[in-house]
mmCIF file of C-alpha atoms in Angstrom:
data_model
loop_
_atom_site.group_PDB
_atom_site.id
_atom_site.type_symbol
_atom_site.label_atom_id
_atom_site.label_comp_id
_atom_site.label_asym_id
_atom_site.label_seq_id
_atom_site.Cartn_x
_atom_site.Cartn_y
_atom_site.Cartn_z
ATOM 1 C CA UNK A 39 90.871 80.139 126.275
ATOM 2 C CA UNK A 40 90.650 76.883 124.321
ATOM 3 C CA UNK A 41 87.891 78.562 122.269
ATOM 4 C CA UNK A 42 89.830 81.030 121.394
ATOM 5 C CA UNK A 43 92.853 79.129 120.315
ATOM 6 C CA UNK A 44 90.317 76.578 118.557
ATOM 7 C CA UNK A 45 89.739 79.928 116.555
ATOM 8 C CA UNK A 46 93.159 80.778 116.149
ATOM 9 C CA UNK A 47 94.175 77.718 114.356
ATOM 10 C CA UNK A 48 90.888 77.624 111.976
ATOM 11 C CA UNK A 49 91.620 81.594 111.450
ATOM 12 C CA UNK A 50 95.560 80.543 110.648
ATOM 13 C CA UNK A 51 94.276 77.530 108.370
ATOM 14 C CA UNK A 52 92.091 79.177 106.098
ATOM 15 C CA UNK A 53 95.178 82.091 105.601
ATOM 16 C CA UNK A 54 97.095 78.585 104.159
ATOM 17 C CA UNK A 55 93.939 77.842 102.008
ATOM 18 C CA UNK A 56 94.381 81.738 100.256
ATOM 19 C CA UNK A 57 97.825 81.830 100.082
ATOM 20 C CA UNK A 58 98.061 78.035 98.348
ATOM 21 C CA UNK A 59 96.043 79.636 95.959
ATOM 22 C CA UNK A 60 97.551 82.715 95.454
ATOM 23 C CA UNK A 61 100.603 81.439 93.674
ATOM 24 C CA UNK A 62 98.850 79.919 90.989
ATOM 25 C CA UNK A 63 96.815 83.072 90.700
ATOM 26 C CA UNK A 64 100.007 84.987 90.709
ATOM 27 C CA UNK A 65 101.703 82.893 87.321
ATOM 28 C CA UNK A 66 97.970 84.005 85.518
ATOM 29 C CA UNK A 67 98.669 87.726 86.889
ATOM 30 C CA UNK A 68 102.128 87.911 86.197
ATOM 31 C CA UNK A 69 101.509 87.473 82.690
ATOM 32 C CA UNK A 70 100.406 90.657 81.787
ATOM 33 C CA UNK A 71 101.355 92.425 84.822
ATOM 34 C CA UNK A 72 104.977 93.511 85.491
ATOM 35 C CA UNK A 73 105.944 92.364 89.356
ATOM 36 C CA UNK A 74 105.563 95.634 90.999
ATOM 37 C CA UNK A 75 102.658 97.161 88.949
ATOM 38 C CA UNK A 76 100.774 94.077 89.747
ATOM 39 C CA UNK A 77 101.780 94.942 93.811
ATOM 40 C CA UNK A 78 100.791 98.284 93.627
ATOM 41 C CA UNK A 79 97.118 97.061 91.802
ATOM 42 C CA UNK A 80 97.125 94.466 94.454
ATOM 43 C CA UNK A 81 97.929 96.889 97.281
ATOM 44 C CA UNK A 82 95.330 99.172 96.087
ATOM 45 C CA UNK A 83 92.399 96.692 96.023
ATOM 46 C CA UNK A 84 93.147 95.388 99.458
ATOM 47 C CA UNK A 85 93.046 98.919 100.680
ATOM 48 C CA UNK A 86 90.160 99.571 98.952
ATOM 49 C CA UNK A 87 88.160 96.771 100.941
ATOM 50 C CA UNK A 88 89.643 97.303 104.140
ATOM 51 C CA UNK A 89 88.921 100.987 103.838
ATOM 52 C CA UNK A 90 85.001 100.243 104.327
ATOM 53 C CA UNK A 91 85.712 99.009 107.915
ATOM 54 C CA UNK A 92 87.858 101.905 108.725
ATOM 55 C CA UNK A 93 84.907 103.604 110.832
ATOM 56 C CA UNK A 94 85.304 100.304 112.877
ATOM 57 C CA UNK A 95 88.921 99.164 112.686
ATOM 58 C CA UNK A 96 90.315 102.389 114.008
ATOM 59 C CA UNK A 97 87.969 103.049 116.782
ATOM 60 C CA UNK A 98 89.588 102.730 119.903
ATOM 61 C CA UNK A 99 92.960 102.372 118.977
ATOM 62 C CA UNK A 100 95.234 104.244 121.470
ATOM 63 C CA UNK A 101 98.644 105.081 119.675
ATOM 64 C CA UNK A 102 101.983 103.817 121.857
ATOM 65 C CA UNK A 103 104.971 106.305 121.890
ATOM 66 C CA UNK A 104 108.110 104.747 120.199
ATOM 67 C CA UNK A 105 105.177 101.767 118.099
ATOM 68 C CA UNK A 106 105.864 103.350 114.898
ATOM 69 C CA UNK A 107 109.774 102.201 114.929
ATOM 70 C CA UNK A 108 108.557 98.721 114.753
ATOM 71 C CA UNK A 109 105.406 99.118 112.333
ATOM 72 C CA UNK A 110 108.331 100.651 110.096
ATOM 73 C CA UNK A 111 110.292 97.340 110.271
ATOM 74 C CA UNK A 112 107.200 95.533 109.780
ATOM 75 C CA UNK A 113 105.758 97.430 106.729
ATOM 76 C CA UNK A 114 109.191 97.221 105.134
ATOM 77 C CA UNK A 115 108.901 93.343 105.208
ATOM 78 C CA UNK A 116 105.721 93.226 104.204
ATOM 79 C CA UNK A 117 104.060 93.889 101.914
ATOM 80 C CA UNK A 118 107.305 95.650 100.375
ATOM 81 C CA UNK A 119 110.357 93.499 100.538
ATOM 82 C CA UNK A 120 108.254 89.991 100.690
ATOM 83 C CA UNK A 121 106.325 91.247 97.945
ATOM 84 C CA UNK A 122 109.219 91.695 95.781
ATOM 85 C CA UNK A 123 111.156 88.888 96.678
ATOM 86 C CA UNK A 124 107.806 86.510 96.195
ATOM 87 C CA UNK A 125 106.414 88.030 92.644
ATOM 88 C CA UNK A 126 109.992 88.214 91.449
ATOM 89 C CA UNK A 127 110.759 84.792 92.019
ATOM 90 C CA UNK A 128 107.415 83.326 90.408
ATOM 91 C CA UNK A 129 108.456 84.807 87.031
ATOM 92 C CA UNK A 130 111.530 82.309 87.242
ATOM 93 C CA UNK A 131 110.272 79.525 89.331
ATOM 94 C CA UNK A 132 106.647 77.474 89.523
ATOM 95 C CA UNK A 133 104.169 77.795 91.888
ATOM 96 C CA UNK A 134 104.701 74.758 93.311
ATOM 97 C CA UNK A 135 107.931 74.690 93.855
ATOM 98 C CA UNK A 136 107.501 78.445 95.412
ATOM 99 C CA UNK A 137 104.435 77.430 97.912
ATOM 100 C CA UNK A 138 107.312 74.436 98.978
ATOM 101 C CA UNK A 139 109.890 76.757 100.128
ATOM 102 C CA UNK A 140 106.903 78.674 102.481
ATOM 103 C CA UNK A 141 107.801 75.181 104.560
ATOM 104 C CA UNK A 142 111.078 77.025 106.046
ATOM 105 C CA UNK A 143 108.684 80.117 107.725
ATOM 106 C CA UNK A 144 108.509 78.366 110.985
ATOM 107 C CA UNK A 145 112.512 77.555 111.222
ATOM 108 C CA UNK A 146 113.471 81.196 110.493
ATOM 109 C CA UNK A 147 110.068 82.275 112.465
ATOM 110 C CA UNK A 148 110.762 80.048 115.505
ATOM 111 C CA UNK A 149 114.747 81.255 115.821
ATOM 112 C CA UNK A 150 113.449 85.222 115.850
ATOM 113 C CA UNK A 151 110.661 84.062 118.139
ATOM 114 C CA UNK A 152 113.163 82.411 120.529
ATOM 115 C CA UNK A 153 115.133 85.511 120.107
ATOM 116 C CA UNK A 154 113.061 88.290 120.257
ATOM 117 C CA UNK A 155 109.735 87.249 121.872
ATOM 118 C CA UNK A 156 111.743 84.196 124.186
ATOM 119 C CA UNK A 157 108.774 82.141 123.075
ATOM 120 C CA UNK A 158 108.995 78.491 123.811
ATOM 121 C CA UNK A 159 108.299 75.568 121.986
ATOM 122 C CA UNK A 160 107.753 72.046 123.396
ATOM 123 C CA UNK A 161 109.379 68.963 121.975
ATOM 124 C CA UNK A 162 106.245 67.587 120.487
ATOM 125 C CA UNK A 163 105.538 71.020 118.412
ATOM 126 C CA UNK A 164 109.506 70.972 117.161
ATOM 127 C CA UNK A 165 108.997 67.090 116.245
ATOM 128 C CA UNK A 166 106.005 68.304 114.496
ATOM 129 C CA UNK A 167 107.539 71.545 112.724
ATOM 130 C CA UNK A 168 110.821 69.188 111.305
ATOM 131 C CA UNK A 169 108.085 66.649 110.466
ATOM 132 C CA UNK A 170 106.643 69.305 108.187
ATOM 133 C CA UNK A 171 109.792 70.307 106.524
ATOM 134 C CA UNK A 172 110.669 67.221 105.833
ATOM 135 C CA UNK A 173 107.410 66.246 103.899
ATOM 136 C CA UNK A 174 107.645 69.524 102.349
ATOM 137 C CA UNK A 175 111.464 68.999 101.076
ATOM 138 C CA UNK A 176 110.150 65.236 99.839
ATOM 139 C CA UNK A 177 107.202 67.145 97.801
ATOM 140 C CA UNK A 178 109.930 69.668 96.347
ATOM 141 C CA UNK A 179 112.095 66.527 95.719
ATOM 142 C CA UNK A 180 108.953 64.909 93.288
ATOM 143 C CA UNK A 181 108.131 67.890 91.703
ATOM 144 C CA UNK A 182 108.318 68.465 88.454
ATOM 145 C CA UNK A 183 110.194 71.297 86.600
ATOM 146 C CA UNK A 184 107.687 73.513 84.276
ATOM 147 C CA UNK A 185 107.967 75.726 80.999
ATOM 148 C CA UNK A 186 106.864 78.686 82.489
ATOM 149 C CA UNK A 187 110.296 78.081 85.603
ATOM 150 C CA UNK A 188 113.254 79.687 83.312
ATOM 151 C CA UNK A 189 115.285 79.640 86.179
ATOM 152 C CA UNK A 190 114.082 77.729 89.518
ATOM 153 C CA UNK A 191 116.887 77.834 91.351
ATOM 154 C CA UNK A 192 117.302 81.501 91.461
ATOM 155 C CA UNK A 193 113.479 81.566 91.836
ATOM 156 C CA UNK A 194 113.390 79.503 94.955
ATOM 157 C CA UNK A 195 116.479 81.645 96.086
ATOM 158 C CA UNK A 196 114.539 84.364 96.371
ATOM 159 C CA UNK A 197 111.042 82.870 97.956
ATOM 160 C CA UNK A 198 113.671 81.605 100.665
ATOM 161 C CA UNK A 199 115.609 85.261 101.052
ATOM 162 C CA UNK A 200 110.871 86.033 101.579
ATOM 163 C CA UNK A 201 110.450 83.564 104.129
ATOM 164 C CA UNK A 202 113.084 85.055 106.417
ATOM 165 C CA UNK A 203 111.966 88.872 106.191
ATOM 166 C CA UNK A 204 108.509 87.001 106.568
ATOM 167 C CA UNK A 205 110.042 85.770 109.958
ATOM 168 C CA UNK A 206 110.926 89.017 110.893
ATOM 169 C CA UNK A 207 107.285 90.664 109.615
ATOM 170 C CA UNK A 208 105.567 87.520 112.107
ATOM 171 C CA UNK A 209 107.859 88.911 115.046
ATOM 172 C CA UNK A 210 106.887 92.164 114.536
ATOM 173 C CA UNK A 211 103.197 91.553 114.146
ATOM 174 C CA UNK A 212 103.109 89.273 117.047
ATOM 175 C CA UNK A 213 104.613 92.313 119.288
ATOM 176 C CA UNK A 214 101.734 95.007 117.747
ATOM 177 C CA UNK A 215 99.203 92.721 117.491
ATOM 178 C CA UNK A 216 99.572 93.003 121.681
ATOM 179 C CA UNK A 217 98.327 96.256 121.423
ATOM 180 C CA UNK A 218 96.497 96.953 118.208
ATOM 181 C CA UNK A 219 93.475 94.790 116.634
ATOM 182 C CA UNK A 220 94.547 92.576 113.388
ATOM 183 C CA UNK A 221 92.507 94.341 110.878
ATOM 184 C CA UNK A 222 94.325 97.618 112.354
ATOM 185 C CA UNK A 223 98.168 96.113 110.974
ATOM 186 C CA UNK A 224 96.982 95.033 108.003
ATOM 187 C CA UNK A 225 95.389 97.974 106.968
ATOM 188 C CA UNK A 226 98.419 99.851 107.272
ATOM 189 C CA UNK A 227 100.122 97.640 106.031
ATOM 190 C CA UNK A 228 98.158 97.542 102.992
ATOM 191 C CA UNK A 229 98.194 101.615 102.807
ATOM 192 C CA UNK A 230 101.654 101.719 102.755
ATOM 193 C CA UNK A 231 102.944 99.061 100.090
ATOM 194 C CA UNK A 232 99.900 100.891 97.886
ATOM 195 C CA UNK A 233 102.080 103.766 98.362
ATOM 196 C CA UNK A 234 105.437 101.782 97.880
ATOM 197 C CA UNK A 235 104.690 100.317 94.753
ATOM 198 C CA UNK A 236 103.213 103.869 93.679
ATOM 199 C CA UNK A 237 105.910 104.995 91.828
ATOM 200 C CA UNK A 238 106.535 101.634 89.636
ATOM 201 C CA UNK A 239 103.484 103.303 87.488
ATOM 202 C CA UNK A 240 105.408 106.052 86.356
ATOM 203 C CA UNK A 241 108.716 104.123 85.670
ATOM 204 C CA UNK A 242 109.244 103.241 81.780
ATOM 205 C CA UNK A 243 108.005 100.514 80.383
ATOM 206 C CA UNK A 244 105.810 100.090 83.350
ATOM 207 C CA UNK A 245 102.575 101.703 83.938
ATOM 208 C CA UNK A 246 99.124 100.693 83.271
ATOM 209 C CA UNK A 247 99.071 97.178 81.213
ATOM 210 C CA UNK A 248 97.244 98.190 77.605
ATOM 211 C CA UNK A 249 96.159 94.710 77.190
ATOM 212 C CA UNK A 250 95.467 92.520 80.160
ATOM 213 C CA UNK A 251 92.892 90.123 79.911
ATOM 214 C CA UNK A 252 89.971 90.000 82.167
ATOM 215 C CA UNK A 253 91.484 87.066 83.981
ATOM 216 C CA UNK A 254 94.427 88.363 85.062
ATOM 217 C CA UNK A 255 92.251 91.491 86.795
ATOM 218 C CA UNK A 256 89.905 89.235 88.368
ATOM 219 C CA UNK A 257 93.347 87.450 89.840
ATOM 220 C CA UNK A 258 95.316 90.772 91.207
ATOM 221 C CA UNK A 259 92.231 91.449 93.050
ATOM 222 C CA UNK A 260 91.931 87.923 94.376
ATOM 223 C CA UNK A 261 95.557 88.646 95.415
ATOM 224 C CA UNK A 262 94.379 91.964 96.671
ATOM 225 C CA UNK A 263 91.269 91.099 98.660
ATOM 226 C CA UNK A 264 91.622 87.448 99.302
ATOM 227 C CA UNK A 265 95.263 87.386 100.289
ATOM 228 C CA UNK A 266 96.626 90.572 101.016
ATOM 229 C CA UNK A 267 93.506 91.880 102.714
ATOM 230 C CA UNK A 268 91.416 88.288 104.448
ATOM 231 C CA UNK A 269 94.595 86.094 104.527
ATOM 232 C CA UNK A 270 96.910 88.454 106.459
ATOM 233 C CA UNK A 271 93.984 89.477 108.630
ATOM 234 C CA UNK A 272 92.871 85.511 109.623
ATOM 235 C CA UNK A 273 97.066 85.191 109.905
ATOM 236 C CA UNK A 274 97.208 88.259 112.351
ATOM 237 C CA UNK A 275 94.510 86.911 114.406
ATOM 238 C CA UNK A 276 96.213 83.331 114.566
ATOM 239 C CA UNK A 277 99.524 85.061 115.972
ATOM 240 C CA UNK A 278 97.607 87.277 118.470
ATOM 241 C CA UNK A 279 96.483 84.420 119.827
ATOM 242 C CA UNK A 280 98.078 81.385 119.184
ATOM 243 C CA UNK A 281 101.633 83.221 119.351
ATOM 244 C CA UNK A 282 104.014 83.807 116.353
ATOM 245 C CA UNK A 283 105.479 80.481 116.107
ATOM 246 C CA UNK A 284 102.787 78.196 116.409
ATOM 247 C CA UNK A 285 100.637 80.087 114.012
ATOM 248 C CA UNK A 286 103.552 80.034 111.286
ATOM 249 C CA UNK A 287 103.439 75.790 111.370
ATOM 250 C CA UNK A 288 100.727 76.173 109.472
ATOM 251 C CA UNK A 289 102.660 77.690 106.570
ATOM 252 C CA UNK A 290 103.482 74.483 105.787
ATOM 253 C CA UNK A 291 100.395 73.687 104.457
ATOM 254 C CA UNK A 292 100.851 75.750 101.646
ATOM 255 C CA UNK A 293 102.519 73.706 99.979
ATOM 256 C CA UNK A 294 100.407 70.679 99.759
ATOM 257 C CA UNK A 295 97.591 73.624 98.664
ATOM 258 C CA UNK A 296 99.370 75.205 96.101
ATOM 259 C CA UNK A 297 99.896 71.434 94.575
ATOM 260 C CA UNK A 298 96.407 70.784 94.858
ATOM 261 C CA UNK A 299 94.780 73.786 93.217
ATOM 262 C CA UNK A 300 97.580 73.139 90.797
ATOM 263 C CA UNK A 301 96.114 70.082 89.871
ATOM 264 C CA UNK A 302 92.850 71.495 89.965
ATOM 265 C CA UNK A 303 93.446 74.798 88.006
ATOM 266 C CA UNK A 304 96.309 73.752 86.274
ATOM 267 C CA UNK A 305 95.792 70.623 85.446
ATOM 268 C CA UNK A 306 98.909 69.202 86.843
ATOM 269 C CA UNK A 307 98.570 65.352 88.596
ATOM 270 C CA UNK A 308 100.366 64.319 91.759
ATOM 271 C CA UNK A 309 102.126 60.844 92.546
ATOM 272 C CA UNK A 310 101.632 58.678 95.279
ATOM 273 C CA UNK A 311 104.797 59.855 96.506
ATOM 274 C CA UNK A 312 103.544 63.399 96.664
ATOM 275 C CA UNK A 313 100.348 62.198 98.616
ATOM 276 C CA UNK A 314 102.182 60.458 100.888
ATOM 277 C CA UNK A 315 104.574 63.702 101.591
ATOM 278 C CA UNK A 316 101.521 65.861 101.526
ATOM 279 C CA UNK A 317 100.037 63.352 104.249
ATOM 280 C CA UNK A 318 102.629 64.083 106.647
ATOM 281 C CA UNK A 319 102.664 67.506 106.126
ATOM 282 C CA UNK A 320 99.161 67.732 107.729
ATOM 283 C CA UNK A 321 100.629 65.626 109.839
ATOM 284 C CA UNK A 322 103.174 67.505 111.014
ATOM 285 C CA UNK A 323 100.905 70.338 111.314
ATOM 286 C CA UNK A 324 98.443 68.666 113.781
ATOM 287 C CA UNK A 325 101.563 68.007 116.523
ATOM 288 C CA UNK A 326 102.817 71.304 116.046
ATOM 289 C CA UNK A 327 99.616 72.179 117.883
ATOM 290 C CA UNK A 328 100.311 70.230 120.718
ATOM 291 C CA UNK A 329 101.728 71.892 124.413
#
């Protein structure tokens, strides 16, 4: 059992390491992409990996009467609404500021959980999850506004309106993932925001971009592969086993990634002040693993 939860949490870790660097791989995407043709390119190549393990990922799986009610609901969050909500709001906010408001997930994920799966939390793991937030408010507090953030506030409006359909999406997953394998979900998952985002090719002034650089490929199928397909399956397996809302305090890790590869990629620098908040962020993190 401890094995398996010592899996859990690396499995739910390294989804925080993709998705810290998805955002800034998203700003280089959405610069020649238009939000949802980059989702349904992004969709596709997920699909397109996960489809060479279908022999394996559906073997076995025994469909429950009345399960496709809730893989509705949980397909409509994501990859469709979240997907909307999050590439929308990166063309108006930065990616910083956008990976910070991922630090309200467990709030909104640990009220549905109470809710819906009556899971319980002890006092140590809700010390750790407000410790989180609040280093990830003081990092949103010290950052700094960019060019390329016309408007953050209605940016960060919409990663927050995300984070609570991506409460609802962990619910749901948690309550399949009881009965289907990880790599199952998020292959339909993947199947049917490919086929969501579909018709965005034929809309005008969509369709295939005439000019996108070679970057900006190489980062939708990052987003593809990397996030959409290995992230949400290491994220699955972390809820099947560590439970919905102990698996979500590690979102709040991507913040003090998406900073960091910022820096890296981006060339930005952080204060002491954003160490420090960064510091108890992981700090946060580690008691929210505590019974």
């Amino acid at each position: 059992m401890k094995n398996m939860q010592h899996s859990g949490a690396v499995a739910s870790f390294a989804s925080t390491v993709l998705w810290g660097l998805s955002y800034v791989a998203m700003k280089f995407a959405l610069e020649d992409f238009h939000p949802l043709v980059m989702n349904f390119f992004r969709m596709a190549f997920a699909f397109a990996a996960l489809a060479l393990f279908l022999p394996f990922t559906w073997r076995g799986v025994q469909r429950q009467k009345g399960d496709w009610r809730l893989f509705f609901v949980l397909v409509s969050c994501e990859p469709c609404l979240y997907e909307i909500c999050e590439s929308l709001a990166l063309t108006q906010t930065t990616a910083s500021q956008a990976g910070m408001i991922n630090a309200t997930l467990p709030v909104f994920t640990g009220i549905l959980g109470y809710l819906m799966l009556k899971e319980r939390l002890s006092w140590l793991a809700w010390a750790g999850c407000v410790l989180t937030i609040a280093g990830a408010v003081w990092l949103s507090l010290s950052a700094v506004v960019e060019e390329r953030a016309p408007d953050p506030l209605l940016g960060n409006a919409l990663m927050t309106a995300g984070m609570v359909v991506a409460a609802l999406y962990a619910v749901c997953f948690r309550k399949l993932s009881l009965r289907y394998p990880a790599m199952f979900i998020v292959t339909v998952q993947c199947l049917a925001g490919m086929l969501f985002f579909l018709p965005s090719l034929f809309l005008p002034g969509m369709g295939l971009p005439q000019h996108a650089a070679a970057s900006s490929w190489a980062c939708v199928a990052f987003l593809g592969i990397g996030v959409s397909c290995l992230a949400l399956t290491f994220y699955g397996y972390g809820m099947s086993v560590l439970g919905a809302s102990r698996a979500t305090m590690f979102m709040n890790l991507i913040p003090v990634f998406t900073i960091i590869f910022s820096m890296l990629i981006l060339h930005e620098r952080l204060s002491l002040e954003q160490w420090i908040a960064s510091a108890l962020v992981f700090l946060g993190v580690l008691l929210s693993q505590k019974n």
